[in-house]
Each structure stands twice: as structure tokens, then as C-alpha cells.
mmCIF file of C-alpha atoms in Angstrom:
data_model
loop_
_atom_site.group_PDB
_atom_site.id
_atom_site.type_symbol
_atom_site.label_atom_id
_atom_site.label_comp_id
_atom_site.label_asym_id
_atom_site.label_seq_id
_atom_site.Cartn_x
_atom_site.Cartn_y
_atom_site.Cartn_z
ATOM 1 C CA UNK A 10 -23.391 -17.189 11.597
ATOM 2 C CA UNK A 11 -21.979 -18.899 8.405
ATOM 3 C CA UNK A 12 -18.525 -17.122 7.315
ATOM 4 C CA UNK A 13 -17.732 -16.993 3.779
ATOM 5 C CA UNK A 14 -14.738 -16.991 1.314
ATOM 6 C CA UNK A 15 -14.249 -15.029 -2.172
ATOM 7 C CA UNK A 16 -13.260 -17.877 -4.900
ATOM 8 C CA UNK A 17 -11.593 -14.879 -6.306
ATOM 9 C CA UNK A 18 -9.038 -13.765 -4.139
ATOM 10 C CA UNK A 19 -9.550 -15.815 -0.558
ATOM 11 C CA UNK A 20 -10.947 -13.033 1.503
ATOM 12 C CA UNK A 21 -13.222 -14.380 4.514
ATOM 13 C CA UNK A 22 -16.262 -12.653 5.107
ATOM 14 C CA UNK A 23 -16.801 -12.934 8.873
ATOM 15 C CA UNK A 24 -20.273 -11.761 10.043
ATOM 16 C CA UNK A 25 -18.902 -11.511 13.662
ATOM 17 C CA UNK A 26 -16.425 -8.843 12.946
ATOM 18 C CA UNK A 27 -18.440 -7.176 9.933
ATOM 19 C CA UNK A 28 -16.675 -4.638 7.424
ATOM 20 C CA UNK A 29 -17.015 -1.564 9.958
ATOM 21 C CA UNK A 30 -14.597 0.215 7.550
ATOM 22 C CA UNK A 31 -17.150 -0.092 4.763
ATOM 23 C CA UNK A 32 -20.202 0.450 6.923
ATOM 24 C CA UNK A 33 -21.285 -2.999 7.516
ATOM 25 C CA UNK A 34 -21.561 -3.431 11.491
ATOM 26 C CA UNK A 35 -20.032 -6.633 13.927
ATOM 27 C CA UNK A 36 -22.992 -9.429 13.544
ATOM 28 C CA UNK A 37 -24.328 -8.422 9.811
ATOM 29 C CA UNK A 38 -24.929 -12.195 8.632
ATOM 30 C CA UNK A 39 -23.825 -12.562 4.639
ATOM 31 C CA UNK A 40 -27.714 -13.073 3.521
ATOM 32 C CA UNK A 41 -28.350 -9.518 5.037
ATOM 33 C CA UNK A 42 -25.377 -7.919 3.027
ATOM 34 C CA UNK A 43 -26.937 -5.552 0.303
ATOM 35 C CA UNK A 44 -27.081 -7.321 -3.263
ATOM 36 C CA UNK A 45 -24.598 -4.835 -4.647
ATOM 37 C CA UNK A 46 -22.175 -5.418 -2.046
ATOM 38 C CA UNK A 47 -18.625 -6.181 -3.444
ATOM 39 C CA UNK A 48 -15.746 -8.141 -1.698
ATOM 40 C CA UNK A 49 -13.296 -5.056 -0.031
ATOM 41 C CA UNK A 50 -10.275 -7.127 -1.740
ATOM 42 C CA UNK A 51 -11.000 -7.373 -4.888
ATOM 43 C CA UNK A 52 -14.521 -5.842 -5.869
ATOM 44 C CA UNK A 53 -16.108 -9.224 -6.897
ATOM 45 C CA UNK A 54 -19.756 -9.438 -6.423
ATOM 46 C CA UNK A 55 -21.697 -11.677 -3.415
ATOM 47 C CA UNK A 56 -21.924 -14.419 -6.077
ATOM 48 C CA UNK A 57 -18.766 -14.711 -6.539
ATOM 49 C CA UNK A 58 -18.230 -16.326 -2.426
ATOM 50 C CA UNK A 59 -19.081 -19.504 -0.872
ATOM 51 C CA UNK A 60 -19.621 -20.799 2.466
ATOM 52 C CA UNK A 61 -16.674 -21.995 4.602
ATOM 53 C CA UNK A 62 -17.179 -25.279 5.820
#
């Protein structure tokens, strides 16, 4: 599974460890995050990451 970066603040979204803190279990890919879902850093929404390459 892809990980992702905010291009607000620089936090990595890593499906493998999840947000378990926030409710979002190990292995939850980025695609299956709920729409309103907001980056734990900084509160930006899912449109506001991109893939890392």
C-alpha cells in the first residue's frame, strides 16, 4: 500500500501503521480513509496529500 504526504505540513500517512489513535486500524489503505478524514497534524483535508514516490 501507497503511503502518502500532506503538502501542508509533511505528515506521512502510512497505511501499514494506520492512525490507531484516531480510530483508523494498521493496513487501512488511503482510498479507504473516510472522505471527511483530516490530516492528525494539521486538520487539512484528504485532498490536500499526495502519493510518496
Amino acid at each position: 500500500m501507497k503511503k502518502y504526504v500532506c503538502d501542508v505540513c509533511g505528515y506521512i500517512y502510512d497505511p501499514a501503521k494506520g492512525e490507531p489513535d484516531a480510530g483508523t486500524p494498521p493496513g487501512t489503505a488511503f482510498e479507504d480513509l473516510p472522505a471527511d478524514w483530516v490530516c492528525p497534524a494539521c486538520e487539512m483535508g484528504k485532498d490536500h496529500f499526495s502519493p510518496v514516490s
